[in-house]
Coordinates of C-alpha atoms in Angstrom, one line a residue:
Chain Y
M414 CA -0.2 -0.2 0.0
R415 CA 2.9 2.4 0.9
I416 CA 4.6 1.6 -2.1
S417 CA 1.9 1.9 -4.3
N418 CA 0.6 5.0 -2.8
F419 CA 4.2 6.4 -3.3
L420 CA 4.3 5.5 -6.9
L421 CA 0.9 7.3 -7.3
T422 CA 1.8 10.4 -5.6
T423 CA 5.0 10.5 -7.6
S424 CA 3.6 9.9 -11.0
L425 CA 0.9 12.5 -10.2
L426 CA 3.6 15.1 -9.3
M427 CA 5.3 14.3 -12.3
G428 CA 2.1 14.7 -14.5
L429 CA 1.3 18.1 -13.0
S430 CA 5.0 19.2 -13.3
S431 CA 5.1 18.0 -17.0
L432 CA 1.6 19.9 -17.5
S433 CA 3.2 22.9 -15.7
M434 CA 6.1 22.7 -18.3
V435 CA 4.3 22.7 -21.1
A436 CA 2.2 25.8 -19.9
Q437 CA 5.5 27.4 -19.3
A438 CA 6.8 26.3 -22.6
A439 CA 3.6 28.0 -24.5
D440 CA 4.0 31.2 -22.4
N441 CA 7.1 31.5 -24.1
A442 CA 6.4 30.0 -27.4
I443 CA 6.3 33.8 -29.1
S444 CA 8.9 35.8 -28.3
L445 CA 8.0 39.8 -29.5
T446 CA 10.9 42.4 -30.0
S447 CA 10.2 45.9 -30.8
R448 CA 12.3 48.6 -32.4
A449 CA 12.0 52.5 -33.2
Q450 CA 14.3 53.5 -35.9
L451 CA 14.7 56.5 -38.1
E452 CA 15.7 56.3 -41.8
V453 CA 18.8 58.7 -42.7
E454 CA 20.4 59.2 -46.1
V455 CA 24.0 58.0 -46.3
V456 CA 26.1 59.2 -49.0
G457 CA 29.0 56.5 -49.8
K458 CA 32.6 56.5 -51.0
D459 CA 31.2 56.2 -54.5
G460 CA 29.1 59.2 -54.0
K461 CA 25.9 57.0 -54.1
K462 CA 23.3 57.6 -51.8
T463 CA 21.3 55.0 -49.4
L464 CA 18.7 55.1 -47.0
Q465 CA 19.8 53.4 -43.9
R466 CA 18.0 52.8 -40.6
T467 CA 19.2 53.6 -37.4
P468 CA 18.2 53.5 -33.4
V469 CA 16.1 57.4 -32.7
E470 CA 18.8 59.2 -31.0
K471 CA 17.6 62.4 -32.4
A472 CA 14.0 63.3 -33.2
V473 CA 12.0 66.6 -33.8
P474 CA 8.4 67.2 -34.6
A475 CA 7.6 66.0 -37.9
S476 CA 10.4 63.4 -37.8
E477 CA 9.5 60.1 -39.3
V478 CA 10.0 56.9 -37.3
I479 CA 9.8 53.2 -38.1
Y480 CA 8.3 50.8 -35.8
T481 CA 9.2 47.2 -36.3
T482 CA 8.4 44.2 -34.0
T483 CA 9.5 41.0 -34.7
F484 CA 8.0 37.9 -33.5
Q485 CA 9.5 34.1 -33.4
N486 CA 8.1 30.9 -32.6
R487 CA 10.7 29.7 -29.8
I488 CA 9.1 26.3 -29.1
D489 CA 9.1 22.8 -31.0
K490 CA 5.3 23.1 -32.0
P491 CA 3.4 25.1 -34.8
V492 CA 1.7 28.1 -32.7
G493 CA -1.6 29.7 -34.4
H494 CA -4.0 32.1 -34.4
I495 CA -1.3 34.7 -33.6
V496 CA -2.7 38.3 -33.2
I497 CA -0.2 41.5 -32.7
N498 CA -1.8 44.9 -31.7
N499 CA 0.2 47.9 -31.1
P500 CA -1.2 51.4 -30.3
I501 CA 0.2 54.5 -32.4
P502 CA 2.5 55.8 -29.9
N503 CA 1.9 58.9 -27.9
N504 CA 2.4 62.5 -29.6
S505 CA 2.5 60.6 -33.1
E506 CA 0.5 60.3 -36.1
Y507 CA 0.3 57.2 -38.4
Q508 CA 1.6 57.4 -42.1
A509 CA -0.8 56.6 -44.7
D510 CA 0.0 53.3 -46.2
S511 CA 2.8 52.2 -44.3
A512 CA 1.6 49.3 -42.1
F513 CA 3.4 46.1 -43.3
G514 CA 3.4 42.6 -42.3
K515 CA 4.0 39.5 -44.9
D516 CA 1.3 37.0 -44.4
C517 CA -0.7 39.3 -42.4
E518 CA -4.2 40.9 -42.3
I519 CA -4.0 44.6 -41.4
L520 CA -7.0 46.1 -39.7
F521 CA -7.1 49.4 -37.6
S522 CA -8.8 51.2 -34.9
V523 CA -10.4 54.4 -34.6
D524 CA -11.7 53.9 -30.9
G525 CA -8.8 53.1 -28.5
G526 CA -8.4 49.6 -29.7
K527 CA -12.3 48.8 -28.9
S528 CA -13.2 47.6 -32.6
F529 CA -10.5 47.0 -35.8
A530 CA -11.7 47.0 -39.2
A531 CA -10.2 47.4 -42.8
V532 CA -9.2 51.3 -43.9
A533 CA -12.4 51.2 -46.3
Q534 CA -14.6 50.5 -43.3
L535 CA -13.2 53.2 -40.8
K536 CA -15.6 56.0 -40.0
V537 CA -15.2 58.9 -37.3
K538 CA -17.7 61.7 -36.4
G539 CA -16.1 65.0 -37.7
D540 CA -16.2 68.1 -36.1
D541 CA -19.4 69.1 -37.6
G542 CA -20.8 65.9 -36.1
K543 CA -21.4 64.1 -39.7
E544 CA -19.8 60.8 -40.0
R545 CA -16.7 60.9 -42.7
M546 CA -13.8 58.4 -43.4
A547 CA -11.1 57.9 -41.0
L548 CA -8.2 59.7 -42.0
P549 CA -4.6 58.0 -41.0
G550 CA -4.4 60.5 -38.2
D551 CA -7.9 59.1 -36.3
Y552 CA -5.8 55.8 -36.0
T553 CA -5.2 54.6 -32.7
H554 CA -4.1 51.3 -33.0
I555 CA -2.8 48.5 -35.7
R556 CA -4.0 44.9 -35.8
W557 CA -1.9 42.5 -37.4
I558 CA -3.5 38.9 -37.9
Y559 CA -1.0 36.0 -39.2
L560 CA -2.8 34.1 -41.5
G561 CA -1.8 30.4 -41.0
Q562 CA 0.5 29.0 -38.4
L563 CA 4.0 29.9 -37.4
M564 CA 6.3 26.7 -37.7
A565 CA 8.8 26.0 -35.1
G566 CA 11.6 28.5 -35.1
Q567 CA 10.1 30.7 -37.5
S568 CA 9.9 34.4 -37.3
G569 CA 7.7 37.4 -39.1
E570 CA 8.1 41.1 -39.0
V571 CA 5.4 43.8 -38.8
G572 CA 5.5 47.3 -38.4
F573 CA 4.5 51.1 -39.7
R574 CA 5.4 54.5 -39.6
T575 CA 4.7 57.7 -37.9
A576 CA 5.5 61.3 -37.9
I577 CA 6.1 63.2 -34.5
K578 CA 3.5 65.4 -33.9
Chain B
M1070 CA 14.8 77.8 -20.2
V1071 CA 11.3 78.0 -18.2
S1072 CA 8.4 75.7 -18.1
S1073 CA 6.2 75.3 -21.1
G1074 CA 2.7 77.2 -20.5
W1075 CA 0.0 78.3 -23.0
W1076 CA -2.8 80.8 -22.6
G1077 CA -2.1 84.2 -22.2
R1078 CA 1.3 83.8 -20.6
L1079 CA 2.9 86.4 -18.8
C1080 CA 6.9 86.0 -18.1
W1081 CA 8.9 87.8 -15.9
C1082 CA 12.2 88.7 -17.1
L1083 CA 14.6 89.6 -14.7
G1084 CA 11.8 92.1 -13.0
L1085 CA 10.5 93.5 -16.3
L1086 CA 6.8 92.2 -16.8
V1087 CA 7.0 91.2 -20.6
F1088 CA 3.7 90.1 -22.3
V1089 CA 3.8 86.6 -24.3
S1090 CA 0.6 86.2 -26.3
Q1091 CA -1.8 83.5 -26.8
P1092 CA -0.6 80.5 -29.1
V1093 CA -0.4 81.2 -32.9
W1094 CA 0.0 77.8 -34.4
S1095 CA 0.5 74.4 -33.3
I1096 CA 4.4 73.1 -33.6
G1097 CA 3.9 70.2 -32.3
T1098 CA 5.5 67.9 -29.3
T1099 CA 7.1 69.6 -26.6
A1100 CA 10.9 69.0 -26.3
G1101 CA 11.6 66.6 -23.8
T1102 CA 8.4 64.5 -24.2
M1103 CA 8.9 60.9 -24.2
V1104 CA 7.8 58.7 -26.8
T1105 CA 7.2 55.1 -26.1
N1106 CA 5.5 52.0 -27.6
V1107 CA 4.8 48.3 -26.5
A1108 CA 2.9 46.0 -28.8
T1109 CA 1.0 43.0 -27.4
V1110 CA 0.6 39.6 -29.1
N1111 CA -2.3 36.8 -28.4
Y1112 CA -1.8 33.2 -29.8
L1113 CA -2.8 29.3 -29.2
V1114 CA -0.6 26.2 -28.7
G1115 CA -2.6 23.2 -29.2
P1116 CA -5.6 23.1 -27.1
S1117 CA -4.4 25.6 -24.3
P1118 CA -6.1 28.7 -23.4
P1119 CA -5.2 31.9 -25.4
I1120 CA -1.6 33.5 -24.4
T1121 CA -0.7 37.1 -24.3
A1122 CA 2.9 38.5 -24.4
T1123 CA 4.4 41.9 -24.6
S1124 CA 7.3 43.3 -26.4
N1125 CA 10.2 45.3 -24.8
T1126 CA 9.3 49.0 -24.1
V1127 CA 10.2 51.1 -27.0
S1128 CA 10.9 54.9 -26.0
F1129 CA 12.8 58.0 -27.0
R1130 CA 13.0 61.5 -26.0
V1131 CA 11.9 64.5 -28.3
D1132 CA 14.1 67.0 -29.0
E1133 CA 14.4 70.6 -29.3
I1134 CA 14.3 72.4 -32.4
I1135 CA 15.1 75.8 -32.2
Q1136 CA 13.2 77.9 -34.9
P1137 CA 12.4 81.8 -34.2
V1138 CA 10.3 83.8 -37.0
L1139 CA 10.3 87.1 -36.9
T1140 CA 8.3 89.7 -38.6
W1141 CA 7.7 93.5 -39.5
Q1142 CA 4.1 94.5 -38.5
D1143 CA 3.3 97.6 -39.9
A1144 CA 1.8 97.5 -43.6
T1145 CA 3.5 100.4 -45.0
P1146 CA 6.6 102.4 -43.8
I1147 CA 6.3 104.8 -40.7
A1148 CA 5.9 108.5 -41.7
V1149 CA 8.5 110.5 -40.0
T1150 CA 9.4 114.1 -40.0
T1151 CA 13.0 115.3 -40.8
P1152 CA 14.7 115.8 -38.5
G1153 CA 12.6 114.1 -35.7
S1154 CA 12.8 111.7 -32.6
N1155 CA 11.4 108.7 -31.6
A1156 CA 9.4 107.1 -34.2
V1157 CA 8.1 103.6 -33.9
L1158 CA 8.3 100.4 -35.9
T1159 CA 6.6 97.4 -34.5
F1160 CA 8.1 94.0 -34.9
L1161 CA 6.7 90.4 -33.8
L1162 CA 9.0 87.6 -32.4
T1163 CA 7.4 84.3 -32.4
N1164 CA 8.7 81.0 -31.3
G1165 CA 8.3 78.4 -33.8
G1166 CA 10.2 75.7 -32.0
N1167 CA 9.1 73.5 -29.4
G1168 CA 11.0 74.5 -26.3
S1169 CA 11.1 77.3 -24.5
E1170 CA 13.7 80.1 -25.4
A1171 CA 15.6 82.8 -24.7
F1172 CA 16.4 85.3 -27.6
G1173 CA 19.0 88.1 -27.7
L1174 CA 18.0 91.2 -30.0
T1175 CA 20.4 93.4 -32.1
R1176 CA 19.2 96.2 -34.5
T1177 CA 21.4 97.5 -37.6
N1178 CA 20.4 101.2 -38.9
G1179 CA 20.3 101.1 -42.8
P1180 CA 21.7 97.7 -43.4
A1181 CA 24.0 97.3 -46.2
P1182 CA 24.0 97.4 -49.1
L1183 CA 22.5 100.9 -48.5
P1184 CA 19.7 101.4 -51.6
S1185 CA 20.5 104.7 -53.2
G1186 CA 18.5 107.4 -52.0
N1187 CA 17.9 105.7 -48.5
Y1188 CA 19.1 107.3 -45.4
T1189 CA 20.1 105.8 -42.2
P1190 CA 18.1 106.1 -39.2
L1191 CA 19.5 106.4 -35.9
N1192 CA 18.8 104.9 -32.6
G1193 CA 15.9 106.8 -30.7
S1194 CA 16.7 109.3 -28.1
I1195 CA 14.4 107.4 -25.5
G1196 CA 15.7 103.8 -26.0
S1197 CA 16.6 101.8 -29.1
I1198 CA 14.3 98.7 -28.3
Y1199 CA 11.1 98.2 -26.3
L1200 CA 9.2 95.4 -25.3
E1201 CA 5.5 94.9 -25.3
S1202 CA 4.3 94.6 -21.6
G1203 CA 1.2 93.9 -22.2
A1204 CA -0.7 96.3 -20.2
L1205 CA -1.8 98.3 -23.1
S1206 CA -1.1 97.2 -26.7
G1207 CA 1.0 99.7 -28.9
F1208 CA 4.1 101.4 -27.9
Q1209 CA 3.7 103.3 -24.5
G1210 CA 7.1 105.0 -24.1
S1211 CA 6.1 106.4 -20.3
G1212 CA 3.0 106.4 -17.7
P1213 CA 1.4 103.6 -15.5
N1214 CA 1.4 101.1 -18.8
A1215 CA 5.0 101.9 -20.0
D1216 CA 6.9 99.3 -21.8
P1217 CA 10.4 98.1 -21.0
L1218 CA 13.3 99.3 -22.4
Y1219 CA 15.2 96.2 -23.9
V1220 CA 18.6 95.7 -22.1
A1221 CA 20.8 92.9 -23.9
G1222 CA 21.9 90.2 -21.5
S1223 CA 19.2 91.4 -18.8
S1224 CA 16.0 91.6 -20.2
D1225 CA 16.2 89.0 -23.3
P1226 CA 12.7 87.7 -23.7
T1227 CA 12.1 84.1 -23.3
L1228 CA 9.4 82.7 -25.4
A1229 CA 7.5 79.3 -24.5
P1230 CA 7.1 77.1 -28.0
N1231 CA 4.3 78.9 -29.7
T1232 CA 4.1 82.2 -28.1
N1233 CA 5.0 85.4 -29.4
I1234 CA 6.0 88.9 -28.5
T1235 CA 5.7 92.5 -29.7
I1236 CA 8.9 94.4 -30.2
Y1237 CA 9.4 98.1 -30.6
V1238 CA 12.0 99.5 -32.4
I1239 CA 12.6 103.3 -31.8
S1240 CA 14.3 105.6 -34.2
N1241 CA 15.4 109.3 -34.4
T1242 CA 15.5 110.9 -38.0
P1243 CA 18.4 113.0 -39.1
S1244 CA 18.2 116.1 -41.1
V1245 CA 17.4 114.4 -44.7
A1246 CA 15.4 115.2 -47.6
N1247 CA 11.6 114.6 -47.8
N1248 CA 10.4 110.9 -49.5
L1249 CA 13.6 109.0 -48.5
Q1250 CA 13.2 105.5 -47.1
G1251 CA 15.4 104.6 -44.0
D1252 CA 15.4 100.6 -43.0
V1253 CA 16.2 99.1 -39.7
L1254 CA 16.9 95.3 -39.8
L1255 CA 15.9 93.7 -36.4
G1256 CA 17.7 90.4 -35.6
A1257 CA 16.8 87.9 -32.9
A1258 CA 19.5 85.3 -32.1
A1259 CA 18.3 82.2 -29.5
L1260 CA 20.7 82.1 -26.9
T1261 CA 21.2 78.6 -26.5
V1262 CA 25.0 78.2 -26.7
G1263 CA 26.4 77.5 -30.1
V1264 CA 23.1 77.5 -31.7
A1265 CA 22.4 80.8 -33.3
G1266 CA 24.2 80.7 -36.9
A1267 CA 25.2 77.2 -36.8
L1268 CA 24.3 75.0 -39.9
P1269 CA 20.6 73.5 -40.0
G1270 CA 20.2 70.2 -38.1
T1271 CA 23.4 71.0 -36.1
A1272 CA 22.5 69.0 -32.9
L1273 CA 24.1 69.9 -29.4
P1274 CA 23.6 67.2 -26.8
G1275 CA 22.0 67.8 -23.7
L1276 CA 21.2 71.6 -24.3
G1277 CA 17.5 71.0 -25.5
Q1278 CA 14.6 71.5 -23.2
G1279 CA 14.2 68.1 -21.2
G1280 CA 17.6 67.4 -21.7
G1281 CA 17.8 66.2 -25.3
F1282 CA 19.4 67.7 -28.3
A1283 CA 19.1 71.4 -29.1
V1284 CA 18.7 71.2 -33.0
V1285 CA 19.2 74.3 -35.3
G1286 CA 16.2 74.6 -37.5
S1287 CA 16.1 75.6 -41.0
A1288 CA 16.8 79.4 -40.5
R1289 CA 20.0 78.3 -38.4
A1290 CA 18.5 79.5 -34.9
Q1291 CA 18.2 83.0 -35.8
A1292 CA 15.8 85.5 -37.5
D1293 CA 15.6 89.0 -38.9
A1294 CA 13.2 91.4 -40.5
T1295 CA 13.4 94.7 -41.9
G1296 CA 11.2 97.7 -40.9
S1297 CA 11.1 100.9 -42.8
Y1298 CA 10.5 104.5 -42.1
I1299 CA 9.7 107.2 -44.6
T1300 CA 10.7 111.2 -44.4
S1301 CA 7.5 112.9 -45.4
G1302 CA 5.8 115.9 -45.1
L1303 CA 3.1 113.9 -43.7
G1304 CA 0.3 116.4 -42.9
L1305 CA -3.0 116.0 -41.0
V1306 CA -5.9 118.6 -41.2
M1307 CA -9.0 118.7 -39.0
N1308 CA -12.2 120.7 -40.3
K1309 CA -14.8 121.0 -37.8
T1310 CA -18.1 122.3 -38.8
V1311 CA -21.5 122.7 -37.5
L1312 CA -23.9 120.3 -39.7
K1313 CA -27.3 121.3 -37.8
V1314 CA -29.0 122.7 -35.1
R1315 CA -32.5 121.4 -34.2
D1316 CA -34.0 123.1 -31.1
A1317 CA -37.6 122.4 -29.8
R1318 CA -39.2 124.9 -32.1
G1319 CA -37.5 123.7 -35.4
T1320 CA -36.1 127.1 -36.0
G1321 CA -32.7 126.0 -36.4
V1322 CA -31.8 128.8 -33.5
V1323 CA -28.8 128.0 -31.3
M1324 CA -30.4 128.7 -27.7
P1325 CA -30.2 126.8 -24.5
G1326 CA -31.8 123.3 -25.4
A1327 CA -30.7 123.1 -29.1
E1328 CA -29.1 120.2 -30.4
I1329 CA -26.0 121.0 -32.5
S1330 CA -24.6 117.9 -34.7
Y1331 CA -20.7 118.7 -35.2
Q1332 CA -18.6 117.0 -37.8
I1333 CA -15.0 116.6 -38.0
V1334 CA -13.2 115.8 -41.4
A1335 CA -9.8 114.9 -40.8
T1336 CA -7.8 114.8 -43.9
L1337 CA -4.3 112.7 -44.0
S1338 CA -1.9 113.7 -46.7
G1339 CA 1.4 113.1 -47.8
A1340 CA 3.3 109.7 -47.6
G1341 CA 3.7 106.9 -45.3
T1342 CA 2.0 105.9 -42.1
A1343 CA 0.8 108.1 -39.5
S1344 CA 1.1 105.9 -36.5
N1345 CA -1.0 105.5 -33.3
L1346 CA -3.2 108.3 -35.0
A1347 CA -5.9 109.5 -32.5
L1348 CA -8.0 112.3 -32.9
I1349 CA -9.0 114.3 -29.9
D1350 CA -12.0 117.1 -29.7
P1351 CA -12.8 118.8 -26.6
L1352 CA -16.5 119.7 -25.8
P1353 CA -17.2 123.5 -26.6
A1354 CA -18.0 125.2 -23.2
L1355 CA -21.2 125.3 -22.0
T1356 CA -22.4 122.0 -24.1
T1357 CA -23.4 118.9 -22.9
Y1358 CA -22.5 115.4 -25.1
V1359 CA -25.7 113.7 -26.3
P1360 CA -24.9 110.0 -25.4
G1361 CA -24.6 107.4 -28.1
S1362 CA -24.3 110.2 -30.7
M1363 CA -20.8 109.5 -32.3
V1364 CA -20.5 108.4 -35.4
V1365 CA -17.3 107.3 -37.3
D1366 CA -16.8 107.1 -41.3
G1367 CA -20.9 106.1 -41.3
L1368 CA -20.6 103.3 -38.4
V1369 CA -22.3 104.5 -35.0
Q1370 CA -19.9 104.2 -32.2
T1371 CA -20.1 103.2 -28.2
D1372 CA -19.2 105.8 -25.7
A1373 CA -17.0 103.3 -24.0
A1374 CA -13.5 102.6 -24.3
D1375 CA -14.1 99.3 -26.1
T1376 CA -13.4 97.7 -29.3
D1377 CA -14.7 100.3 -31.2
P1378 CA -12.2 103.2 -32.1
A1379 CA -14.5 106.1 -30.7
Q1380 CA -15.1 106.7 -26.9
F1381 CA -16.4 109.9 -24.6
I1382 CA -14.1 110.5 -21.6
A1383 CA -16.5 112.3 -19.6
A1384 CA -13.7 113.1 -17.2
T1385 CA -12.3 115.8 -19.5
Q1386 CA -15.5 116.3 -21.9
T1387 CA -13.6 114.8 -24.7
V1388 CA -14.7 112.9 -28.0
S1389 CA -11.5 110.5 -28.8
V1390 CA -11.1 108.5 -31.8
S1391 CA -7.9 106.2 -32.2
L1392 CA -7.5 104.9 -35.5
G1393 CA -4.0 103.0 -35.0
N1394 CA -2.0 103.2 -38.1
V1395 CA -3.1 104.9 -40.7
A1396 CA -1.8 105.0 -44.0
A1397 CA -1.7 108.1 -46.1
P1398 CA -3.6 109.8 -48.0
A1399 CA -6.9 108.9 -45.7
T1400 CA -10.1 110.5 -44.8
V1401 CA -11.8 110.1 -41.2
V1402 CA -15.1 111.7 -40.9
I1403 CA -16.7 112.0 -37.1
V1404 CA -20.0 113.0 -36.5
F1405 CA -21.5 113.9 -32.8
R1406 CA -24.3 115.7 -31.3
A1407 CA -24.0 118.1 -28.1
T1408 CA -26.8 120.2 -26.5
I1409 CA -26.3 123.6 -25.2
N1410 CA -27.0 124.2 -21.5

């Protein structure tokens, strides 16, 4: 009896522990890394101008900032239903048509992230109280819905541009 | 650097009350503001419940761009007599940057190259540059609402973002011919060390409001504007006539109780602009002003000192019409009524 009780307890504990490990692994399945960059024109030795991205060190009103978020599957199983949300940063205005994300459906919110829709469906109330099409400056959040599953070890990038108000 | 503020801002500059008016446009985010961003992801792994994770926090500071704007406010050259003293040019200095900034002011009389036929104005005998105090708009050289004299290094105006200050340049006129133009160049330069005159885009670490960079704007952190005088035989003739007399019997006889309609036609001749033109007419003795009877250029005026140019000053029994800057030639017609006591 004692031996069987011991075995039962041990196997239960092991079971719980493995469940916990699965949960822990799932919690860390997707890593999300964001960065903000500026695009600067660099003249090479051959006199050719190229655009290079640098971390935001100097930024004044009207500067354009590129936000990029990398998401990566860190476990050995596929991950599905990946939805990334990002608010338009404070004191910033979304730049039209700048959102990008391969294999993603991109939606926007004009109500602080409560609801999302495609650009053509977004409407807001104008100063005159009448409904009008939303402008990029009205957007408050962006949502990327990753289409399909992200396989083990795979990663993707989503992002957008803003101008500092 | 002073802390930012907006509406109807009053700014003390070393004991001098200097008026900084309301915002003139929106330049944007105040220097020193931190911009932050955190992304969120939701996903599923097998049958486990949805999982939410967040990204690292991305943040950076908005730096200060230094961008003064200076404009001459008089629409046309200010007419001056020759020789003459203490004629006023009005300028407006606006802080078009996004941080509080102090500005030094300099004037250049008759900036080179001096156009042929121009004369060179002299610094005013009461002082060279004054700052609007905000107590009463328009230059006040003395009295309870006097504007402070600008002294470089001790009363340099500090402007919050999007605010402005009116600056008066005071000049004497040498003895020269009539119809000559004299220019004064007013310059304003940001006083943050190293920015004025530097190439646009120059960034000085730690010197911006809030501890970030001070970034030199497109105009090299300085601004200038030229204002002009014109020596002129500017003349003002006031012709006062009685339009009609109305008595109780309708006879038109001047007698106690009769009401007299006066008309003053003020004619400004010559070239240039008469600055702060005020027409003042004390009532004739033994008459009483008829309240609400003032009409200027066909428009009925109130008696109070308010937004319309006319007022009746009871203490001095005076009809007063303040027309501001008036470009010659011009004619102003004032009509009012008074009864004979």
